[in-house]
Tab-separated table of N, CA, C and O in Angstrom:
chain	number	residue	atom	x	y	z
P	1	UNK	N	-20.786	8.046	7.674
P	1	UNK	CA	-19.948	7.547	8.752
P	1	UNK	C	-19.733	6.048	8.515
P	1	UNK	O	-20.633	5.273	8.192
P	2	UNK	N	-18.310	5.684	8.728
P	2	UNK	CA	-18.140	4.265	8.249
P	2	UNK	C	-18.448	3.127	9.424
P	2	UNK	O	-18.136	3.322	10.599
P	3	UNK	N	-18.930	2.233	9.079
P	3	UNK	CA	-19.098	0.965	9.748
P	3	UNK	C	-17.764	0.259	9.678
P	3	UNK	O	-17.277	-0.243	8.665
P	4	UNK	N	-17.335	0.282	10.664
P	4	UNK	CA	-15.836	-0.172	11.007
P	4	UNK	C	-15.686	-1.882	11.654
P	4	UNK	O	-14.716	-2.618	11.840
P	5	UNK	N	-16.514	-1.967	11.771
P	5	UNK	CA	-16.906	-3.315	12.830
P	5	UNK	C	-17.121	-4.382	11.030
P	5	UNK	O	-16.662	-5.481	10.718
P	6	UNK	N	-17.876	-3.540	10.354
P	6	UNK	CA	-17.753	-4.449	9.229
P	6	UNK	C	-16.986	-4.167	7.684
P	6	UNK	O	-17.069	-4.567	6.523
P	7	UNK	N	-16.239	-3.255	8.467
P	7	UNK	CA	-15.056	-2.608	7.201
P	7	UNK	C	-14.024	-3.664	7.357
P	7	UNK	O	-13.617	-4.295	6.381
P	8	UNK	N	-13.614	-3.858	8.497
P	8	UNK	CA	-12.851	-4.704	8.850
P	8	UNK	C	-12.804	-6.192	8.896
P	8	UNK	O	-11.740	-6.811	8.869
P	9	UNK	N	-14.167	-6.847	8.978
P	9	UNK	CA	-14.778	-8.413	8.657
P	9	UNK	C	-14.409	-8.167	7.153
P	9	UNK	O	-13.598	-8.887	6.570
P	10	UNK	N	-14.949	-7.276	6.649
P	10	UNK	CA	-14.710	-7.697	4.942
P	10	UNK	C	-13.268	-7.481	4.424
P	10	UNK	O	-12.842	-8.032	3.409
P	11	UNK	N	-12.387	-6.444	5.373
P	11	UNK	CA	-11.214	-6.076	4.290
P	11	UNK	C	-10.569	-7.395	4.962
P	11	UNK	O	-10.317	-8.243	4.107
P	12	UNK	N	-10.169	-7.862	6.555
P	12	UNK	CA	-9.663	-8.444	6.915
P	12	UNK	C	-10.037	-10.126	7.555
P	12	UNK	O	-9.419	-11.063	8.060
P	13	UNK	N	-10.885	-9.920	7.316
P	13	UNK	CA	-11.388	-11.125	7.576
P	13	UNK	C	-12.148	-11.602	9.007
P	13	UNK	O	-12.790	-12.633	9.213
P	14	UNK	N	-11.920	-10.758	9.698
P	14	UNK	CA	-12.189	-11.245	11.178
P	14	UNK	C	-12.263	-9.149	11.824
P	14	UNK	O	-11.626	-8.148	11.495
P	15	UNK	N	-13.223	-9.379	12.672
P	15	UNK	CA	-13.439	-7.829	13.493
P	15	UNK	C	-13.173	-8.270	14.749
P	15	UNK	O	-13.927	-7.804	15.604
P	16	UNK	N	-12.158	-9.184	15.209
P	16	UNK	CA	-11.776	-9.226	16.322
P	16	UNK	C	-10.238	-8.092	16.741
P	16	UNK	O	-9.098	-8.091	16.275
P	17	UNK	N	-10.837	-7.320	17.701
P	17	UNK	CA	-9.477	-6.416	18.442
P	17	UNK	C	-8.391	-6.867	18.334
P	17	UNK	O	-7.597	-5.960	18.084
P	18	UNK	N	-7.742	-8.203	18.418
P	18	UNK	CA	-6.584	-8.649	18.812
P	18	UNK	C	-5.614	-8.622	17.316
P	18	UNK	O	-4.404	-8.835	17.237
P	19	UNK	N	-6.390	-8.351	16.407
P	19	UNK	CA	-6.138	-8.193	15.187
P	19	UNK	C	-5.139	-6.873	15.274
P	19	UNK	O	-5.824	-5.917	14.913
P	20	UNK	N	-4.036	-6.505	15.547
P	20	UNK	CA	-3.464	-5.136	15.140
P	20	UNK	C	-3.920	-4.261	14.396
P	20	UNK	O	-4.306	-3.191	14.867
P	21	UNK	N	-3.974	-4.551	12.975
P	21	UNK	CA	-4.836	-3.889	12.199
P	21	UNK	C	-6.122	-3.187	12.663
P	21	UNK	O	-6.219	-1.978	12.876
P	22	UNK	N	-7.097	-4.101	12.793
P	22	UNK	CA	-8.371	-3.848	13.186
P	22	UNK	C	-8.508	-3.388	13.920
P	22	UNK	O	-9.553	-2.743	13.834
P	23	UNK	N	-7.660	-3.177	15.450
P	23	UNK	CA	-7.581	-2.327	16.320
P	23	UNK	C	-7.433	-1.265	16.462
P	23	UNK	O	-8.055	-0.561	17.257
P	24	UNK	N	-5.895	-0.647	15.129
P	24	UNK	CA	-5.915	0.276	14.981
P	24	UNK	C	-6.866	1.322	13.823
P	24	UNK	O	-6.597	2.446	13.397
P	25	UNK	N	-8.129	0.366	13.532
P	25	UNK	CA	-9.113	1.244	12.528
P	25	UNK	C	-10.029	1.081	13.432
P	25	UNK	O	-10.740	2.062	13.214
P	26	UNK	N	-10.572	0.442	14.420
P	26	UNK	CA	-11.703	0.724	14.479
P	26	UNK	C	-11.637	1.422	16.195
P	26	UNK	O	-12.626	1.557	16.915
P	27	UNK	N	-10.074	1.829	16.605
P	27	UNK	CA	-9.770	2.423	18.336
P	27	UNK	C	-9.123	3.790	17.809
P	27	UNK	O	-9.342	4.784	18.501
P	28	UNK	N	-8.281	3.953	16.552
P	28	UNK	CA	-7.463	4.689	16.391
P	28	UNK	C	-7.682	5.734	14.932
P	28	UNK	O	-6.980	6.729	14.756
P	29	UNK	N	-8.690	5.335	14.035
P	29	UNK	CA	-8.814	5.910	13.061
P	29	UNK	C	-10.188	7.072	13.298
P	29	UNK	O	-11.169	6.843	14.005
P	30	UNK	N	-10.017	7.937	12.755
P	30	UNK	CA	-10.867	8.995	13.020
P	30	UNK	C	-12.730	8.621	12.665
P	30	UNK	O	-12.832	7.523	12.117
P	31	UNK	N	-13.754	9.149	12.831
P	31	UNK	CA	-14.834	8.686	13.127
P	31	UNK	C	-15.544	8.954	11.137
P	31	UNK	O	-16.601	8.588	10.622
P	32	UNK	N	-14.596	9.570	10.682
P	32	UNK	CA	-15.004	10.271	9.422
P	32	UNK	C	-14.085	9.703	8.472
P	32	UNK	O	-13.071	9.255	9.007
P	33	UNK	N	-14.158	9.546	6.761
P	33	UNK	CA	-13.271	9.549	5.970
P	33	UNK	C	-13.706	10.466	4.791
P	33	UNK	O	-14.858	10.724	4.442
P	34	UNK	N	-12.254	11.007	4.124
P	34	UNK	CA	-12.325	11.841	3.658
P	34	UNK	C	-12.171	11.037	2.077
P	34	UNK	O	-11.472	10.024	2.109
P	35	UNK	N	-12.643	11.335	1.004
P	35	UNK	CA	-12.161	10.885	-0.486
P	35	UNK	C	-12.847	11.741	-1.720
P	35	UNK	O	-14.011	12.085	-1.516
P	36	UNK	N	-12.389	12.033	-2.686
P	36	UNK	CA	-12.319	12.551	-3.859
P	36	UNK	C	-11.456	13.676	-4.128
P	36	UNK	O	-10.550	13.952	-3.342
P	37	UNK	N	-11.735	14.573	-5.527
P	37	UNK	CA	-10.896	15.278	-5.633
P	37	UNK	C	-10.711	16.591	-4.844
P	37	UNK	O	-11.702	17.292	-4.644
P	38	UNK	N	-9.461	16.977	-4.369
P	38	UNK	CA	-9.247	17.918	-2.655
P	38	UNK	C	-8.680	19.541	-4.121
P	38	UNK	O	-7.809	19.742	-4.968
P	39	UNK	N	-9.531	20.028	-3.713
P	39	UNK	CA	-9.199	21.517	-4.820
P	39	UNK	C	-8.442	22.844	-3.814
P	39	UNK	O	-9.119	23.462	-2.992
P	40	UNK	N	-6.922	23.143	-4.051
P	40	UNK	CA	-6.860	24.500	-3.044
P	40	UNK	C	-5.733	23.804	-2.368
P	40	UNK	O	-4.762	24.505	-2.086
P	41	UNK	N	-5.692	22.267	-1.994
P	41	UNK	CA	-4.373	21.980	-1.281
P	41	UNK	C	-3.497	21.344	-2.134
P	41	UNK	O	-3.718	20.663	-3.136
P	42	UNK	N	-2.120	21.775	-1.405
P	42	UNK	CA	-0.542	21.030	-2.038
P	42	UNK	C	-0.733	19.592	-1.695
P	42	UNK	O	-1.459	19.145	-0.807
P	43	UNK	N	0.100	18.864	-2.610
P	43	UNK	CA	0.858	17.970	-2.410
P	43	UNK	C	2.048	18.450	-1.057
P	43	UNK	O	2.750	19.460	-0.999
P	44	UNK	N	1.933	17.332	-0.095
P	44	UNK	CA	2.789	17.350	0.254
P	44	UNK	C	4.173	16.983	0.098
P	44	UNK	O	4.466	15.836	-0.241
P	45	UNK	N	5.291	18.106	0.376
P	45	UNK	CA	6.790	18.339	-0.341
P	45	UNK	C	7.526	17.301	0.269
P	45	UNK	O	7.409	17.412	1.489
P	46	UNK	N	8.222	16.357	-0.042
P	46	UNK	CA	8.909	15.257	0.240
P	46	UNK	C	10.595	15.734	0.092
P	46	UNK	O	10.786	16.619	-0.742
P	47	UNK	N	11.730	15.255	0.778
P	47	UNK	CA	12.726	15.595	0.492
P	47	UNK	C	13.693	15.142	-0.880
P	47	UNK	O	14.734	15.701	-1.228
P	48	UNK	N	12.986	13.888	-1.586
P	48	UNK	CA	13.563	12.733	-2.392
P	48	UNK	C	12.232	13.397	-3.609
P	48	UNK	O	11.199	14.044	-3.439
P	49	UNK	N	12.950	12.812	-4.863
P	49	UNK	CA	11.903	12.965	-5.245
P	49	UNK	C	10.125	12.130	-6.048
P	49	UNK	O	10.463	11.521	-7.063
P	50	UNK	N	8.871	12.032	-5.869
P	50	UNK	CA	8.004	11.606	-6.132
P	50	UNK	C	6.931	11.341	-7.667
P	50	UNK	O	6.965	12.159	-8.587
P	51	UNK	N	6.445	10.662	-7.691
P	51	UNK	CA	5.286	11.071	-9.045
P	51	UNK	C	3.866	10.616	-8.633
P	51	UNK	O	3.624	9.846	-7.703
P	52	UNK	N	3.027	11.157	-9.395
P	52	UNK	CA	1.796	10.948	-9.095
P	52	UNK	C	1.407	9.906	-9.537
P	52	UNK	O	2.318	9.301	-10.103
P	53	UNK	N	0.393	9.359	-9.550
P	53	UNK	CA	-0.466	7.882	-10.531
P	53	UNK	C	-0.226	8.081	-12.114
P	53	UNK	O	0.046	7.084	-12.781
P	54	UNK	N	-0.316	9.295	-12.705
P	54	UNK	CA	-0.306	9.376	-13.522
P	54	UNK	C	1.174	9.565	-14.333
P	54	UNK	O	1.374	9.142	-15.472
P	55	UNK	N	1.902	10.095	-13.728
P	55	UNK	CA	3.119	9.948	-14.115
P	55	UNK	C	3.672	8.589	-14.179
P	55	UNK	O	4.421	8.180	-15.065
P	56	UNK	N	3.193	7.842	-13.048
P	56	UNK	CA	3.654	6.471	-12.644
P	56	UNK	C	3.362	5.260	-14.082
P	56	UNK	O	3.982	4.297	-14.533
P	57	UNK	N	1.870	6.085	-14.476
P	57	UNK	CA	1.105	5.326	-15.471
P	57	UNK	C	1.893	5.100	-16.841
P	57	UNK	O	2.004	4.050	-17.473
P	58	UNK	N	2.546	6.693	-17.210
P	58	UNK	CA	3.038	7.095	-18.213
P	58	UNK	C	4.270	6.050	-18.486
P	58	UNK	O	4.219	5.282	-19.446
P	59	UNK	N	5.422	6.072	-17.548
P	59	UNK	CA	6.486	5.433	-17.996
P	59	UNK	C	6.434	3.615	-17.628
P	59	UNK	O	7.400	2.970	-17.222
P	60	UNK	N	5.193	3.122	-17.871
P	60	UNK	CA	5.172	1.938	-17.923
P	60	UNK	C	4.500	1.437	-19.149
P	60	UNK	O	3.510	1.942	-19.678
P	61	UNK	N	5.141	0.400	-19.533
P	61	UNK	CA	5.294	0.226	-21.431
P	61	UNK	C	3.308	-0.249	-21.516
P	61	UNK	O	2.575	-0.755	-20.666
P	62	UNK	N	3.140	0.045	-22.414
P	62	UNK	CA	1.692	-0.114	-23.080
P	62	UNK	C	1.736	-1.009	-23.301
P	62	UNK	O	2.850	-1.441	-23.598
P	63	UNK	N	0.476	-2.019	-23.322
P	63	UNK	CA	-0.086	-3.232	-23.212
P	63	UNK	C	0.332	-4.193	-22.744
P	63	UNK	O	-0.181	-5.306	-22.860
P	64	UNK	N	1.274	-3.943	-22.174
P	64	UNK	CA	2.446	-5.342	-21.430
P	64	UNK	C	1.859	-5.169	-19.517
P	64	UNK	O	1.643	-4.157	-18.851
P	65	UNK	N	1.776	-6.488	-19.200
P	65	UNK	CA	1.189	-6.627	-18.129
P	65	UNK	C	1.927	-6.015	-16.988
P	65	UNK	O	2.879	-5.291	-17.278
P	66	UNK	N	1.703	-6.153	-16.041
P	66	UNK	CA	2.546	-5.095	-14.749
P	66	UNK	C	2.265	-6.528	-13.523
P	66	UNK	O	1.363	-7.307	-13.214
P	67	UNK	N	3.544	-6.245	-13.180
P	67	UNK	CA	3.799	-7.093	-11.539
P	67	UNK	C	3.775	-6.274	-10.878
P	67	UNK	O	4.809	-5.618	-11.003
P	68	UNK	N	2.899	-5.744	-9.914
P	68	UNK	CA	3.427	-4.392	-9.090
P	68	UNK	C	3.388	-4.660	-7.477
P	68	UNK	O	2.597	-5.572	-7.234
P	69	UNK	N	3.907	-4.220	-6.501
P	69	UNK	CA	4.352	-4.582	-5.065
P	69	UNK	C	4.352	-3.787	-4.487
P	69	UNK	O	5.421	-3.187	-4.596
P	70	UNK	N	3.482	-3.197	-3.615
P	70	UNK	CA	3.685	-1.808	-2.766
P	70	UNK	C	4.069	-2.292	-1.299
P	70	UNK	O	3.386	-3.121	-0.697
P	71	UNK	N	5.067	-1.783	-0.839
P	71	UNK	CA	5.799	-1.703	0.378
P	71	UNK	C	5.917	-0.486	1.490
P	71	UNK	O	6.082	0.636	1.013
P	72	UNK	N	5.864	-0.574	2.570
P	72	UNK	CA	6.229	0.479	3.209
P	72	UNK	C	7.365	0.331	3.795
P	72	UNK	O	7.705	1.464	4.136
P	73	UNK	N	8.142	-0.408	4.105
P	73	UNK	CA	9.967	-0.609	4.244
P	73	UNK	C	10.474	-1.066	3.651
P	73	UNK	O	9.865	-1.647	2.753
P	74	UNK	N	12.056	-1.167	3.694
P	74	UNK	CA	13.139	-1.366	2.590
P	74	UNK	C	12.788	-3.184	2.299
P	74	UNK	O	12.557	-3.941	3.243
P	75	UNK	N	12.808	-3.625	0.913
P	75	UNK	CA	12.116	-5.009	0.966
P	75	UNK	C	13.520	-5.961	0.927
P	75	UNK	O	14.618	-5.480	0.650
P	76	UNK	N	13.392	-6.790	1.116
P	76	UNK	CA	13.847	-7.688	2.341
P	76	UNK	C	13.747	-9.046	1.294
P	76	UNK	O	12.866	-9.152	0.440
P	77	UNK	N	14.916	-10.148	1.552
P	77	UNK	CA	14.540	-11.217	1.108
P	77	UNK	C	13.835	-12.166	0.365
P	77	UNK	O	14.052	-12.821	-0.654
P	78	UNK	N	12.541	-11.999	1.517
P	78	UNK	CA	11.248	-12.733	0.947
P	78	UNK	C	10.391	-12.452	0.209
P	78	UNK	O	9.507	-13.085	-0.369
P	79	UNK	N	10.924	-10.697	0.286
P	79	UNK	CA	9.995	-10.247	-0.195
P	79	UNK	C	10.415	-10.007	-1.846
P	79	UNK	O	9.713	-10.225	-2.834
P	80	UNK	N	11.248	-9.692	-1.806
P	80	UNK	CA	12.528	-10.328	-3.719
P	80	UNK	C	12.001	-11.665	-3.780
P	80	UNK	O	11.075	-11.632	-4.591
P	81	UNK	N	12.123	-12.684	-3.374
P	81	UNK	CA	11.693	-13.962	-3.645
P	81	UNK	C	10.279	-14.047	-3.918
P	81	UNK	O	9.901	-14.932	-4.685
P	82	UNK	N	9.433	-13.248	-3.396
P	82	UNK	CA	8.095	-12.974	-3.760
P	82	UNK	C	7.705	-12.331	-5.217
P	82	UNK	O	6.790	-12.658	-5.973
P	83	UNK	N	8.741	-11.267	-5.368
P	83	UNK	CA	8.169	-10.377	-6.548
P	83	UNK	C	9.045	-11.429	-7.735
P	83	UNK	O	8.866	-11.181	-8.927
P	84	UNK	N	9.987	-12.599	-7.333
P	84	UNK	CA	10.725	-12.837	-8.520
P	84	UNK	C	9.627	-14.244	-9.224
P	84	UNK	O	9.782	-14.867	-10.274
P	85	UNK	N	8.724	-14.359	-8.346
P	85	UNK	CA	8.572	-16.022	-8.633
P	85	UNK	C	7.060	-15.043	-9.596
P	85	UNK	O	6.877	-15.284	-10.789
P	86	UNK	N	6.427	-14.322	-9.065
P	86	UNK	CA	5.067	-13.179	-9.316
P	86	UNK	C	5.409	-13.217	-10.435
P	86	UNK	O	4.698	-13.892	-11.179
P	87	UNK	N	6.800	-12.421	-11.125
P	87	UNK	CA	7.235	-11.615	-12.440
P	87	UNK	C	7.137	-13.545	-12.926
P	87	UNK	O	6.097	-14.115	-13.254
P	88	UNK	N	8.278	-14.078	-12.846
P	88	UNK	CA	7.876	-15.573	-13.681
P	88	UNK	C	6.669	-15.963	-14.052
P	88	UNK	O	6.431	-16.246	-15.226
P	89	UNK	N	5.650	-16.033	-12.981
P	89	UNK	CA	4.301	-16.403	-13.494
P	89	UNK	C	3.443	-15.253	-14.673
P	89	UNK	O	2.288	-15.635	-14.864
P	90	UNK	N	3.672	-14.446	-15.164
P	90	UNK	CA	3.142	-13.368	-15.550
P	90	UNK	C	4.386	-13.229	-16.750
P	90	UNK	O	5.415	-12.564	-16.627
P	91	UNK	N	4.040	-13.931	-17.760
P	91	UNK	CA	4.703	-13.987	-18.894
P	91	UNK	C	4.971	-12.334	-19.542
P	91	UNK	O	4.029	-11.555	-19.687
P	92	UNK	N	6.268	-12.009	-19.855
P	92	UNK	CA	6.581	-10.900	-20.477
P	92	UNK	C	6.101	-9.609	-19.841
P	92	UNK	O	5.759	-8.699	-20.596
P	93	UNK	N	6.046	-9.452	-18.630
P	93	UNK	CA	5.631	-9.067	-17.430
P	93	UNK	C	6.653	-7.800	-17.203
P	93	UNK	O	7.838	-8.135	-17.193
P	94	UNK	N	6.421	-6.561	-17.041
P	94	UNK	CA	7.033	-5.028	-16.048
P	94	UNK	C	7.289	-5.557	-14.607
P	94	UNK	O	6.337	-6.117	-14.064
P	95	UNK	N	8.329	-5.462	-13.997
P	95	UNK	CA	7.872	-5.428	-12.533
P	95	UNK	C	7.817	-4.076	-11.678
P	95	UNK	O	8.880	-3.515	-11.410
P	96	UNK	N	6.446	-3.475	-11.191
P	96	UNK	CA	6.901	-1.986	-10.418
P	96	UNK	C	6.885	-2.314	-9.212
P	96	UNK	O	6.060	-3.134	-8.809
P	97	UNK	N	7.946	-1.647	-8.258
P	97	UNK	CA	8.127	-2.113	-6.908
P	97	UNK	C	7.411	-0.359	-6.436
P	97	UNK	O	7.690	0.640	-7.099
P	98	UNK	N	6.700	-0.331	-5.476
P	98	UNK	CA	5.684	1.204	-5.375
P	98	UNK	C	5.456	1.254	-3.687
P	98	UNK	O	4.512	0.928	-2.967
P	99	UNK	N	6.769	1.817	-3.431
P	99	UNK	CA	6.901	2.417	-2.112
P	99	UNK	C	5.800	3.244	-1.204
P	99	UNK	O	4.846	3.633	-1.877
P	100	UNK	N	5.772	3.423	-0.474
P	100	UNK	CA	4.780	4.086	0.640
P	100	UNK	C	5.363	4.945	1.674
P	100	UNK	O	6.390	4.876	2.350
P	101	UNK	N	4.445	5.730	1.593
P	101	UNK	CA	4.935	5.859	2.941
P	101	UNK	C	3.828	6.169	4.386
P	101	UNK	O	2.609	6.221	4.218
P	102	UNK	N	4.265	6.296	5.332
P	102	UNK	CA	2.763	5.612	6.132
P	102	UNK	C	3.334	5.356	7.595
P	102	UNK	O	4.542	5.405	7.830
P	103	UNK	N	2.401	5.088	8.530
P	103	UNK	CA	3.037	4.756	9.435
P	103	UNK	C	3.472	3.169	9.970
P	103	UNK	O	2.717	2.214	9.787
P	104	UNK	N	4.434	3.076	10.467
P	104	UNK	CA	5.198	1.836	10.599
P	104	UNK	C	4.909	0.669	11.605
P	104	UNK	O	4.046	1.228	12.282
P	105	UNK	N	4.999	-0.129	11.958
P	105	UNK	CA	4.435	-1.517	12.373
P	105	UNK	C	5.817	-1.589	13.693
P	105	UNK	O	6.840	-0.988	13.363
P	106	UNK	N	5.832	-2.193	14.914
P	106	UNK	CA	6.439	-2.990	15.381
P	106	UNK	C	7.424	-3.914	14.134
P	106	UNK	O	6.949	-4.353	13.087
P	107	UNK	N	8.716	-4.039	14.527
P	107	UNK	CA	9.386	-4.837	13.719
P	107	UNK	C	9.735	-4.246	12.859
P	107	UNK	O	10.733	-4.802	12.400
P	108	UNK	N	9.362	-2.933	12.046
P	108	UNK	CA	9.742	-2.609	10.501
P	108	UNK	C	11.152	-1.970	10.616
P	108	UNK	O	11.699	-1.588	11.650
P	109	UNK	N	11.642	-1.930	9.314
P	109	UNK	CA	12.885	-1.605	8.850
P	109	UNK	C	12.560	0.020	8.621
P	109	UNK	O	11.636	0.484	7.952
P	110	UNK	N	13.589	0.759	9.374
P	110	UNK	CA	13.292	2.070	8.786
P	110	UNK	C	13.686	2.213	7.568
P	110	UNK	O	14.749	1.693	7.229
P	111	UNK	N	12.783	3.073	6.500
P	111	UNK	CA	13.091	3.547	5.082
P	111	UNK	C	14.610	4.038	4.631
P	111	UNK	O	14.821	4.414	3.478
């Protein structure tokens, strides 16, 4: 059973409620977590289509470094200005932009 009071000091810095985040892991997330390999269930079927880690792994060039950016809404401005200045610093650099999907925040852009 996870210690949430200090899952949250370490991932986020602070275990205070007022934190959105933290509120919603340690008021809203279930009392249990689940992880390793799940034998017997699907992938869930998406309408667009997806790849796994490993597919993801495959079509990115060998030994050349990776810029990568995971998002859960359509990215925005700052967030191009973010991944462009990232890819500059990171000489001869891939950039993967690695969508999500998840549930959404106050403020977000629908997908």
């Amino acid at each position: 059973k996870p210690n949430k009071v200090v899952e949250a000091k370490e991932v986020y810095g602070t275990s205070s409620l007022e934190h959105p985040t933290v509120f919603s892991l340690v008021q809203e997330t279930g009392a249990y977590y689940v992880g390793g390999n799940f034998h017997g269930i699907n992938s869930v079927a998406f309408p667009y289509p997806v790849q796994t880690p490993a597919e993801v792994r495959a079509v990115l060039p060998e030994g050349k470094p990776v810029v990568a950016f995971q998002n859960r809404n359509p990215i925005h401005r700052a967030h191009f200005e973010l991944l462009v200045c990232a890819q500059r610093d990171v000489k001869d650099s891939t950039l993967l932009v690695h969508p999500t999907c998840g549930l959404t925040q106050p403020g977000d852009i629908d997908g």
